mmCIF file of C-alpha atoms in Angstrom:
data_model
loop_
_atom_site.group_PDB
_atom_site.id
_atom_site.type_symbol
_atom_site.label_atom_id
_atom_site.label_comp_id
_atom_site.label_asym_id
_atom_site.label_seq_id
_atom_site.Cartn_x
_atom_site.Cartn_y
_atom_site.Cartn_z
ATOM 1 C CA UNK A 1 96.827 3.442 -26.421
ATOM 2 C CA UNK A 2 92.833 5.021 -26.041
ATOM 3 C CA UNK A 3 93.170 8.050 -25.359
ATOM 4 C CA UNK A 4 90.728 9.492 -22.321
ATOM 5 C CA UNK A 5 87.416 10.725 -22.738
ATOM 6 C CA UNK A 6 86.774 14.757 -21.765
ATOM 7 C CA UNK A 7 84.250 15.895 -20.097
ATOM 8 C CA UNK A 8 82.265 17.499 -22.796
ATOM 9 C CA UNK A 9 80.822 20.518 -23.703
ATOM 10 C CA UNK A 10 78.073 20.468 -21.571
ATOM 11 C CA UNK A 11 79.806 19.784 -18.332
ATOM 12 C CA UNK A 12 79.354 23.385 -16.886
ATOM 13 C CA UNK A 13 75.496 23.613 -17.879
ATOM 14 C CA UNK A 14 75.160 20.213 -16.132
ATOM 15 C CA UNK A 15 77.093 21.461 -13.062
ATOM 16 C CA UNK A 16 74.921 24.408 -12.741
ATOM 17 C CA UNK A 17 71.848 21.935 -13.224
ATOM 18 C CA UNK A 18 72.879 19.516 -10.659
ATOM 19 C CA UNK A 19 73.754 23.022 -8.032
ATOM 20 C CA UNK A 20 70.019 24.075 -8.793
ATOM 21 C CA UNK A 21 68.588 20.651 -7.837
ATOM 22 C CA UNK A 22 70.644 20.224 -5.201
ATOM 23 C CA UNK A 23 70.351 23.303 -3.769
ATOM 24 C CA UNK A 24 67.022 22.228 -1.776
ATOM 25 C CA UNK A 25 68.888 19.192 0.080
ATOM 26 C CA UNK A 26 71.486 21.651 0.791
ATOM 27 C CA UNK A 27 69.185 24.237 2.404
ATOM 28 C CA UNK A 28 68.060 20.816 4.526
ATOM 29 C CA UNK A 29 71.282 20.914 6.668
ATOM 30 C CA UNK A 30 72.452 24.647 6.324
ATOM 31 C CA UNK A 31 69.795 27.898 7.574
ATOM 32 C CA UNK A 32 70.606 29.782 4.410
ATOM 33 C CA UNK A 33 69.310 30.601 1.545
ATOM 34 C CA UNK A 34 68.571 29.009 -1.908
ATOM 35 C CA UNK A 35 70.926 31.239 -4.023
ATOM 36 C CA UNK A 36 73.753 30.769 -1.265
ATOM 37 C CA UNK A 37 73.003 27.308 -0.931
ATOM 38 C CA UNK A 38 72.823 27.097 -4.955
ATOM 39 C CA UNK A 39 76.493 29.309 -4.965
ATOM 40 C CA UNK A 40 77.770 26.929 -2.803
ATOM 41 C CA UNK A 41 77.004 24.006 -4.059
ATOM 42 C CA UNK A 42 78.124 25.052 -7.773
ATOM 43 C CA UNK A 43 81.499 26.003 -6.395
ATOM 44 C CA UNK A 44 82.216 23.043 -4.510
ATOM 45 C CA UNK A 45 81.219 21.148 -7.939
ATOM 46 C CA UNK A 46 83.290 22.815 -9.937
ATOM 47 C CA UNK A 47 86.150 22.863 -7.889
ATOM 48 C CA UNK A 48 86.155 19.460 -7.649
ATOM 49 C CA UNK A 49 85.925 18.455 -10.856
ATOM 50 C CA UNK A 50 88.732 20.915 -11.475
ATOM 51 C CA UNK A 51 90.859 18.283 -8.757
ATOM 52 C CA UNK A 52 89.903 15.586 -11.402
ATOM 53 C CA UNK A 53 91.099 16.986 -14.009
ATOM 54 C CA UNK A 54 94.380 18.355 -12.875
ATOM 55 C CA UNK A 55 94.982 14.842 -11.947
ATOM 56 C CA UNK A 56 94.502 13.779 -15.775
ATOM 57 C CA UNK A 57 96.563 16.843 -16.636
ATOM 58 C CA UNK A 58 94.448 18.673 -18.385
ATOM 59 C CA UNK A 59 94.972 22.146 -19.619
ATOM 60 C CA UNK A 60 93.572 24.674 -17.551
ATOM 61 C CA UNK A 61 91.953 22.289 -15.153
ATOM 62 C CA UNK A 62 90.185 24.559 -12.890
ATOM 63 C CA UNK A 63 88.460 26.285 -15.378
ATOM 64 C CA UNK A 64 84.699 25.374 -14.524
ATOM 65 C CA UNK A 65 86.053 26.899 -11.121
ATOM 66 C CA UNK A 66 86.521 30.256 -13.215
ATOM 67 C CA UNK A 67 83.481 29.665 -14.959
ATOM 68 C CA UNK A 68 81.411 29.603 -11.859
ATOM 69 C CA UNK A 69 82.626 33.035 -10.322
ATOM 70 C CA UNK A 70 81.780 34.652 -13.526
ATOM 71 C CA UNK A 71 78.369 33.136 -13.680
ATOM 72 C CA UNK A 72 77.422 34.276 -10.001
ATOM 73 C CA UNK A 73 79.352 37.290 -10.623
ATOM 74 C CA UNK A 74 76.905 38.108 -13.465
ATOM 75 C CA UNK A 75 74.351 36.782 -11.025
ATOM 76 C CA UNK A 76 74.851 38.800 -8.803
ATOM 77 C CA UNK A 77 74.976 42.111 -10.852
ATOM 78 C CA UNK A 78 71.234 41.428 -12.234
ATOM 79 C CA UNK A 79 70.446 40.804 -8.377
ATOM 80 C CA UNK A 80 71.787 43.941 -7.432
ATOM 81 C CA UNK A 81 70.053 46.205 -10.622
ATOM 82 C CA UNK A 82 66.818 44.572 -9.493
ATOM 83 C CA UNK A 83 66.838 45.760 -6.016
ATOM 84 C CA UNK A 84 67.818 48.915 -6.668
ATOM 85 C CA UNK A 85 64.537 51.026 -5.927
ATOM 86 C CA UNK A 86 63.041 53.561 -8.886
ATOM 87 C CA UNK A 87 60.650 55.946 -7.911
ATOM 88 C CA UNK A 88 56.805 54.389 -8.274
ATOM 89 C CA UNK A 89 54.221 57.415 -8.718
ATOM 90 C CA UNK A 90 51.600 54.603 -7.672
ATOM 91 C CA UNK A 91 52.274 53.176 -4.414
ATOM 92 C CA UNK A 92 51.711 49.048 -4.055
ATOM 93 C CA UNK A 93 49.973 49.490 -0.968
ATOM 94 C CA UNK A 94 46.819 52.109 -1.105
ATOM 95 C CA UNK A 95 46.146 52.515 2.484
ATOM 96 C CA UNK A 96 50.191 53.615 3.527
ATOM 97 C CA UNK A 97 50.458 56.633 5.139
ATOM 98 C CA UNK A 98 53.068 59.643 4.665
ATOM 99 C CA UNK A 99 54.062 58.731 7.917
ATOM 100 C CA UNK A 100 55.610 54.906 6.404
ATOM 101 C CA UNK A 101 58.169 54.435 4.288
ATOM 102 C CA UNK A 102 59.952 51.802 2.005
ATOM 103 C CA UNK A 103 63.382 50.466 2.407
ATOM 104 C CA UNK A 104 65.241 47.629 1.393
ATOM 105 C CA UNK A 105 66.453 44.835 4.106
ATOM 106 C CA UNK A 106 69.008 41.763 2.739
ATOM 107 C CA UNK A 107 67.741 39.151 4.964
ATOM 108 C CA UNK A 108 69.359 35.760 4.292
ATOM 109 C CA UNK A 109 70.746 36.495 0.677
ATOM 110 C CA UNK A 110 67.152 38.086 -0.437
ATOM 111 C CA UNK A 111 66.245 41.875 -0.500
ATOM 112 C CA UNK A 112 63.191 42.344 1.435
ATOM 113 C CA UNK A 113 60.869 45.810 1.619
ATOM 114 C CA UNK A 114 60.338 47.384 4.976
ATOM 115 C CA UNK A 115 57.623 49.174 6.231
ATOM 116 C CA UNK A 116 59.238 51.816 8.862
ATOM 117 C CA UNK A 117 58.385 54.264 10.653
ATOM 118 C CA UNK A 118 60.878 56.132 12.870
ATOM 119 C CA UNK A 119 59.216 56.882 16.020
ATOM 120 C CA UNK A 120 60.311 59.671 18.662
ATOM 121 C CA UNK A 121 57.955 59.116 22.154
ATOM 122 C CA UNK A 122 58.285 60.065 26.062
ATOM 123 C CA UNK A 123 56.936 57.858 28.392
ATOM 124 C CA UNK A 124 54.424 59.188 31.424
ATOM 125 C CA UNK A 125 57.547 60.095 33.491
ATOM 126 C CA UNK A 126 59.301 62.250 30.533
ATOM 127 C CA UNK A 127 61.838 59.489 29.752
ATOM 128 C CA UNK A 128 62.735 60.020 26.051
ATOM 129 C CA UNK A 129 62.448 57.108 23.403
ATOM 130 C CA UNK A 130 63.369 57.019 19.995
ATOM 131 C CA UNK A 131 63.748 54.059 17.373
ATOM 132 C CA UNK A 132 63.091 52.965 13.792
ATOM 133 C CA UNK A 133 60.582 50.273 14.140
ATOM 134 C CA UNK A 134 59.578 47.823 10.492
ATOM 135 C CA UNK A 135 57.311 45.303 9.489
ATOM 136 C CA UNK A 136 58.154 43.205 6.094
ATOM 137 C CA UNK A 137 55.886 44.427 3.232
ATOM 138 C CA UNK A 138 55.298 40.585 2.588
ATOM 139 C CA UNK A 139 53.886 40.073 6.173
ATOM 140 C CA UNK A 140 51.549 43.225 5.773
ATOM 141 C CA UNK A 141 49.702 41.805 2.515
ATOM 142 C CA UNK A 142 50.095 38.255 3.817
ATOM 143 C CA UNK A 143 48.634 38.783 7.376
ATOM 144 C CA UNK A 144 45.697 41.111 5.945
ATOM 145 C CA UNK A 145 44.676 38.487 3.509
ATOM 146 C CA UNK A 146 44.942 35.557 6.101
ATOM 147 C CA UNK A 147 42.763 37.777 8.053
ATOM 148 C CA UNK A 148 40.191 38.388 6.157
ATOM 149 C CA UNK A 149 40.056 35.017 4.930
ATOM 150 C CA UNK A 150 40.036 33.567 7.946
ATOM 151 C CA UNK A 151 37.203 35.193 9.549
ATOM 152 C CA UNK A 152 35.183 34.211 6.128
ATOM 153 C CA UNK A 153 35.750 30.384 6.944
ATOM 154 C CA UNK A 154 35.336 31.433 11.192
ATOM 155 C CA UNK A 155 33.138 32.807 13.236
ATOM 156 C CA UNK A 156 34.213 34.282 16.671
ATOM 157 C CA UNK A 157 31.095 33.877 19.090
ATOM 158 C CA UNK A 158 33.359 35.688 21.736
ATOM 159 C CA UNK A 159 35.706 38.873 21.459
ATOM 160 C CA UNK A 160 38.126 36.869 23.612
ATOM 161 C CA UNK A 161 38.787 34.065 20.935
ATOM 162 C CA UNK A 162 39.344 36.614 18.480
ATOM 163 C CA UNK A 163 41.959 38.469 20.220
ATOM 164 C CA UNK A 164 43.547 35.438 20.694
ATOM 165 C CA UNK A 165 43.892 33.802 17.319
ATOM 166 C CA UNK A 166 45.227 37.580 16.258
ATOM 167 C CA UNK A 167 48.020 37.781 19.059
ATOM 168 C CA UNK A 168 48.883 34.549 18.182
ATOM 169 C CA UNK A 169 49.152 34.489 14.280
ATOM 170 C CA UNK A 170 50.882 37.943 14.447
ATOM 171 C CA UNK A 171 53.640 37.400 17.010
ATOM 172 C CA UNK A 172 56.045 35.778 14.801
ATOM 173 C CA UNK A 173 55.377 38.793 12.214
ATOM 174 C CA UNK A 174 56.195 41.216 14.750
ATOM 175 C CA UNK A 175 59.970 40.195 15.387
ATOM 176 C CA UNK A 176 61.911 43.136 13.875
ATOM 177 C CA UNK A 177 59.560 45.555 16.464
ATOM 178 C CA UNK A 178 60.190 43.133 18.982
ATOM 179 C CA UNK A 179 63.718 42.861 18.542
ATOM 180 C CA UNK A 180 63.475 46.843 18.850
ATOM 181 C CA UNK A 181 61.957 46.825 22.049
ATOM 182 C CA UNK A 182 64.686 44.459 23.663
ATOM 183 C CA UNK A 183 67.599 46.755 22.174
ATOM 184 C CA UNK A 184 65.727 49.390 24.001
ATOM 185 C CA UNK A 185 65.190 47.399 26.726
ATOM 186 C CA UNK A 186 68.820 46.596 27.500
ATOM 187 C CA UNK A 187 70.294 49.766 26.537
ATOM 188 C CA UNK A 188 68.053 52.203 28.648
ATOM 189 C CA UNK A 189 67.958 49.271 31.659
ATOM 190 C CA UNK A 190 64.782 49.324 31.981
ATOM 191 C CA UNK A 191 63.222 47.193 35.043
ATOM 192 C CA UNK A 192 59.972 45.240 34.667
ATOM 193 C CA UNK A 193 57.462 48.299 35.109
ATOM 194 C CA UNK A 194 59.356 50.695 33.043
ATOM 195 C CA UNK A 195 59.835 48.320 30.292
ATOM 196 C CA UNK A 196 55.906 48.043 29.960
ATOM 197 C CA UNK A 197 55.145 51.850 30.239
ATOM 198 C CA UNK A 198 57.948 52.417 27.364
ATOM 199 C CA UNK A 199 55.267 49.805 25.459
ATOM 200 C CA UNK A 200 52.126 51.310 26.458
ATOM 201 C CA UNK A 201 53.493 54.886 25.646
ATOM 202 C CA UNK A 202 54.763 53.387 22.255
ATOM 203 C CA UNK A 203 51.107 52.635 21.298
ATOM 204 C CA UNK A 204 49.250 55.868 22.992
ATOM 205 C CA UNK A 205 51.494 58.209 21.145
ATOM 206 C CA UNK A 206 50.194 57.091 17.928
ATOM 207 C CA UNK A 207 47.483 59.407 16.921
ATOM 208 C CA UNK A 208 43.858 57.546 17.417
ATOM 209 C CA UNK A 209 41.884 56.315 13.824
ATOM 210 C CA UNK A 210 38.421 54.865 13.583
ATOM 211 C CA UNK A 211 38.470 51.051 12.322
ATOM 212 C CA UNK A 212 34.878 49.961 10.871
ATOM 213 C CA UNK A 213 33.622 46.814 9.176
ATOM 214 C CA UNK A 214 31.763 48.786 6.683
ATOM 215 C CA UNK A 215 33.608 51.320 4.453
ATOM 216 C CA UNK A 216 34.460 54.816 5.508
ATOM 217 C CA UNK A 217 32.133 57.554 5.100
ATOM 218 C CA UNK A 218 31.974 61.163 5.978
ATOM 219 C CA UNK A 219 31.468 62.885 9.327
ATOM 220 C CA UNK A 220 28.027 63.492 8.602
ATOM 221 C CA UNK A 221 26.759 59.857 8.108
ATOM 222 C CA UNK A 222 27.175 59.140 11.611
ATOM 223 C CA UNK A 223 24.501 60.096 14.142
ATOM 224 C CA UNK A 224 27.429 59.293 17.124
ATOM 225 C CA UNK A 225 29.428 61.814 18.160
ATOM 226 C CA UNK A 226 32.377 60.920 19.268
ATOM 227 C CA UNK A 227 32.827 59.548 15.229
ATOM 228 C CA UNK A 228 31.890 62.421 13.886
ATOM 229 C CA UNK A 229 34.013 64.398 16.142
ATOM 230 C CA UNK A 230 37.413 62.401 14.876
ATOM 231 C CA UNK A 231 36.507 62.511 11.228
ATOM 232 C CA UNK A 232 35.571 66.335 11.244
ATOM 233 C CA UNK A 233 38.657 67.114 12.749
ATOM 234 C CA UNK A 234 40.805 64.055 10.639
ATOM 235 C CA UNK A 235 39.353 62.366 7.959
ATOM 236 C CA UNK A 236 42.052 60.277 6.935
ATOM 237 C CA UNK A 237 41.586 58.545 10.816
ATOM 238 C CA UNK A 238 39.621 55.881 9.262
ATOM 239 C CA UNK A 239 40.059 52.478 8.016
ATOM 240 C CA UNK A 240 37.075 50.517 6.971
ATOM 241 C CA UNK A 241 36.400 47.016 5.291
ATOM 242 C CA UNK A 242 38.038 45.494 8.324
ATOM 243 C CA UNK A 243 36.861 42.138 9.562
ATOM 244 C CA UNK A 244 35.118 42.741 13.274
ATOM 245 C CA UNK A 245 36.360 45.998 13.100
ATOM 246 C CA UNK A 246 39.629 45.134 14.761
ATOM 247 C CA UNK A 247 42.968 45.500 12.590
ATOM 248 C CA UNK A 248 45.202 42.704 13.377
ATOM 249 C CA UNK A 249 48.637 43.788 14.768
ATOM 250 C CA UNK A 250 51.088 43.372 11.757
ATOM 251 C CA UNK A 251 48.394 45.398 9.307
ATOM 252 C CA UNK A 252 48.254 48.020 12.677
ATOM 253 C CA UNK A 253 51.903 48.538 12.588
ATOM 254 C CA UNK A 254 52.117 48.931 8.599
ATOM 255 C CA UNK A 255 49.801 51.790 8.213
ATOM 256 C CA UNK A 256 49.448 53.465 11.925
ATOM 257 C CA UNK A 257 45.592 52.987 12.081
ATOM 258 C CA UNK A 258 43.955 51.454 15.265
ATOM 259 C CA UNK A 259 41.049 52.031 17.632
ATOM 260 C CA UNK A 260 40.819 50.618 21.046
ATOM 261 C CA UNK A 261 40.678 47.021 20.670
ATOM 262 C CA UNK A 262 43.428 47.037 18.191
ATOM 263 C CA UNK A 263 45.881 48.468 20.284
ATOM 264 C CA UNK A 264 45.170 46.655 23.183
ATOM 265 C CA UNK A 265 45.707 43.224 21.065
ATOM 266 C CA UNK A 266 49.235 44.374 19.804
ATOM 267 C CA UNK A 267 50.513 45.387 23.444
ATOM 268 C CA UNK A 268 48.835 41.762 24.934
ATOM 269 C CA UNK A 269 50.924 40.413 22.256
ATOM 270 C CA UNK A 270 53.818 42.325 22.676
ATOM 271 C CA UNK A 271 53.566 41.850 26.685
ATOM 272 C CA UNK A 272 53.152 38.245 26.323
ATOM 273 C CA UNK A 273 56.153 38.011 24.465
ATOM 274 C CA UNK A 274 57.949 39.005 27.227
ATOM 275 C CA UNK A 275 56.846 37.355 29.569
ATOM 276 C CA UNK A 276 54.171 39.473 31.401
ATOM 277 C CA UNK A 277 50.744 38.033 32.755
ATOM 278 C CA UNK A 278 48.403 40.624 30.930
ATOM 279 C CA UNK A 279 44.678 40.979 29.963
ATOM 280 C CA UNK A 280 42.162 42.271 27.787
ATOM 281 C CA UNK A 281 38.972 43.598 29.278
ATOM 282 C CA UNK A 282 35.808 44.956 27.485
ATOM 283 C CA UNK A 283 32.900 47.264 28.599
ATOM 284 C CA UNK A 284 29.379 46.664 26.147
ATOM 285 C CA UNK A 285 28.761 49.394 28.103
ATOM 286 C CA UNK A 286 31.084 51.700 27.040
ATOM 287 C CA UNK A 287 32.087 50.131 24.089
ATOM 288 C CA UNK A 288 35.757 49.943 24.895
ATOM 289 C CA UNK A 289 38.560 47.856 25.253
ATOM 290 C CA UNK A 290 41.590 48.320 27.553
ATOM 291 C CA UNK A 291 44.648 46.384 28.919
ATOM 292 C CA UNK A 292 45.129 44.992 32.096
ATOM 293 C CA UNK A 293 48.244 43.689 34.020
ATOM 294 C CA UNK A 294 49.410 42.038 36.949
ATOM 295 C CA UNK A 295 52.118 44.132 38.136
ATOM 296 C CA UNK A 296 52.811 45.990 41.654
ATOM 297 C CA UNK A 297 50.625 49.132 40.802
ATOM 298 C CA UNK A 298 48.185 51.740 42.174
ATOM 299 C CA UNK A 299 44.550 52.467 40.749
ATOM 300 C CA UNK A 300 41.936 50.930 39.427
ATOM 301 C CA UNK A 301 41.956 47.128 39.106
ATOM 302 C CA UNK A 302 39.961 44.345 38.428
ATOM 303 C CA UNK A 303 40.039 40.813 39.856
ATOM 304 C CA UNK A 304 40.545 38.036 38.032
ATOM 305 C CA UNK A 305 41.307 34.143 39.498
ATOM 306 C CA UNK A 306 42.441 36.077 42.786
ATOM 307 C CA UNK A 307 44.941 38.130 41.040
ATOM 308 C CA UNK A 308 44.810 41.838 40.666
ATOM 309 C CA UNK A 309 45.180 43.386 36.811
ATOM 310 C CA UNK A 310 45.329 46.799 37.112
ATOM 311 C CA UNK A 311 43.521 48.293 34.041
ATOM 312 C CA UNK A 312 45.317 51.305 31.138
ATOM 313 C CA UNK A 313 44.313 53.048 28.856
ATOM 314 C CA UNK A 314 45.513 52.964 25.554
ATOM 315 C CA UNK A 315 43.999 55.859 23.080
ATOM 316 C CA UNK A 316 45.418 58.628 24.338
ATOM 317 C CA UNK A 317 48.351 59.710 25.916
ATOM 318 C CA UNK A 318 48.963 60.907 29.270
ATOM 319 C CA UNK A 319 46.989 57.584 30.463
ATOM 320 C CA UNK A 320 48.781 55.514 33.284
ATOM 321 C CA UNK A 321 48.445 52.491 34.561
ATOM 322 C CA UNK A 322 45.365 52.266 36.760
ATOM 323 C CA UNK A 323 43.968 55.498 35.785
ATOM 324 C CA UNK A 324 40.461 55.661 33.515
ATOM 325 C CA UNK A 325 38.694 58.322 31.641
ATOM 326 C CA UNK A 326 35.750 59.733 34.187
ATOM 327 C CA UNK A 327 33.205 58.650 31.572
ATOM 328 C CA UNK A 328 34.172 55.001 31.747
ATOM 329 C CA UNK A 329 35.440 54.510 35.298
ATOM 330 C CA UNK A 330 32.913 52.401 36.475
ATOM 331 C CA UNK A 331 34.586 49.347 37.231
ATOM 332 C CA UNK A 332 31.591 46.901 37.480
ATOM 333 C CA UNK A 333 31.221 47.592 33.648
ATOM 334 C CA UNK A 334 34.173 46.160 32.384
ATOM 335 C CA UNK A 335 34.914 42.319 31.962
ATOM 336 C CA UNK A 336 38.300 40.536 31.381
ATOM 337 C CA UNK A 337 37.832 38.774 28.219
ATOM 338 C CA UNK A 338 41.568 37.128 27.424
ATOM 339 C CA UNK A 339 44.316 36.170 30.444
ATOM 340 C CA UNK A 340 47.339 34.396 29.082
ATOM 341 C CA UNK A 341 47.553 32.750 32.570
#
């Protein structure tokens, strides 16, 4: 009587061959992954055949089984020496500030680097805040560079359009700071206008940096005051090479720099993620931006489609909702520019 053919030598390479290629129409059904889904796969494989086999009576039948946990065993080891951080006297992103730093998130099987920032604010009423707030590395380089290329290919003919197109690209990037804000948001029970002024206060108490198109330069190679005043006093407060002269909220919340217009973009984003009916609105004038929102409120307001959107400040702190600087508190000089109603 034949006796029956084994398997092979090459059975377990093949296994692990047939988990890698597999792997992507595993990742079709399940939200994990590719190593799980590739770990997964292999062990169901191997275990399997290992039925087979014990069926035929071989020796040691569930061997491939064993095989497999040592192999993602050993896997996993490398995986675990490679995230480990060593100190890097040469930072991968230039233009982070002392105030960031790196840490290490596992998010769906991979290790991913934070940008964070632990934050410690009071809003206009004295109500304390405090949270750890992160952006993925990845989605710092990634938005910049989409960014800049973007506007290359584009050109904005109104301020409006470009606001838009940068609350929109960056809201999905912005999840772990949103998720903050909610946890925040339920813990403290904060009602609709006290959820917005923990926002607003969240973006006024970081400290106030210039944001040019052109590069940097020193305090005296402006002829405009209020820039010189900022960079003779700080200055590190100064970004430059930025498209429109606007940082885009992701690339705001990964190194802490941001003029008017770029904080006003990253609360309309923020706000509209929640649900709020907010504004932009710009003064040529005074060459400013500011928020606006439709909320029961007191102050100064501008009128928009019959709706009132009650205008804040958001350089400084101290600022609350419907109160302006004296030097830019003309109403009739400032012009909604974005509504996302």
């Amino acid at each position: 009587m034949a006796s029956k053919k084994s398997f092979g030598c090459f059975t377990f390479p093949a296994i692990v061959f047939i988990s890698i290629v597999g792997s992507g129409v595993v990742q079709a059904f399940l939200p994990i992954s590719s190593f799980y889904a590739f770990a997964l796969l292999l062990l169901i494989l191997s275990w399997g055949l290992g039925k087979i086999q014990k069926t035929e009576h071989k020796k040691f039948p569930h061997r491939y089984f064993v095989y497999s946990l040592v192999f993602l065993g050993v896997i996993i080891g490398f995986r675990f020496l490679l995230s480990v951080e060593l100190p890097d006297p040469k930072p991968k992103t230039a233009d982070i500030p002392e105030e960031i730093y790196r840490e290490k998130l596992f998010e769906k099987g991979d290790s991913i680097v934070l940008l964070s920032q632990n934050r410690s604010w009071k809003d206009n009423y004295g109500n304390p805040y405090k949270a750890n707030f992160s952006v993925r590395e990845e989605d710092y380089i990634t938005s910049k560079n989409e960014y800049i290329n973007y506007t290359k290919r584009n050109r904005f003919q109104n301020w409006g359009r470009l606001y838009q197109y940068l609350s929109t690209t960056d809201a999905t990037r912005l999840d772990l700071i949103l998720d903050k804000l909610l946890e925040i948001k339920t813990s403290q029970q904060l009602n609709q206008f006290e959820f917005a002024e923990m926002v607003v206060t969240f973006i006024q108490d970081i400290p106030y940096a210039l944001v040019f198109r052109a590069p940097c330069g020193s305090a005296d190679k402006y002829e405009e005051s209020s820039i010189r005043e900022v960079l003779e006093e700080c200055p590190s407060c100064c970004i430059g090479n930025i498209p429109y002269g606007i940082q885009n909220p992701v690339a705001f919340m990964g190194d802490l720099k941001g003029d008017c217009d770029t904080r006003t973009v990253i609360i309309y984003a923020i706000l509209d993620y929640f649900g709020y009916d907010v504004a932009i609105l710009n003064s040529e004038y005074y060459r400013h931006s500011i928020l606006g929102l439709h909320i029961p409120a007191k102050g100064n307001y501008k009128i928009h489609r019959g709706k009132r959107y009650y205008i804040w400040e958001t350089t400084n702190k101290y600022f609350t909702i419907g109160t302006l600087p004296k030097n830019f508190n003309n109403m009739n000089y400032w012009d909604i520019v974005l509504t996302n109603n």
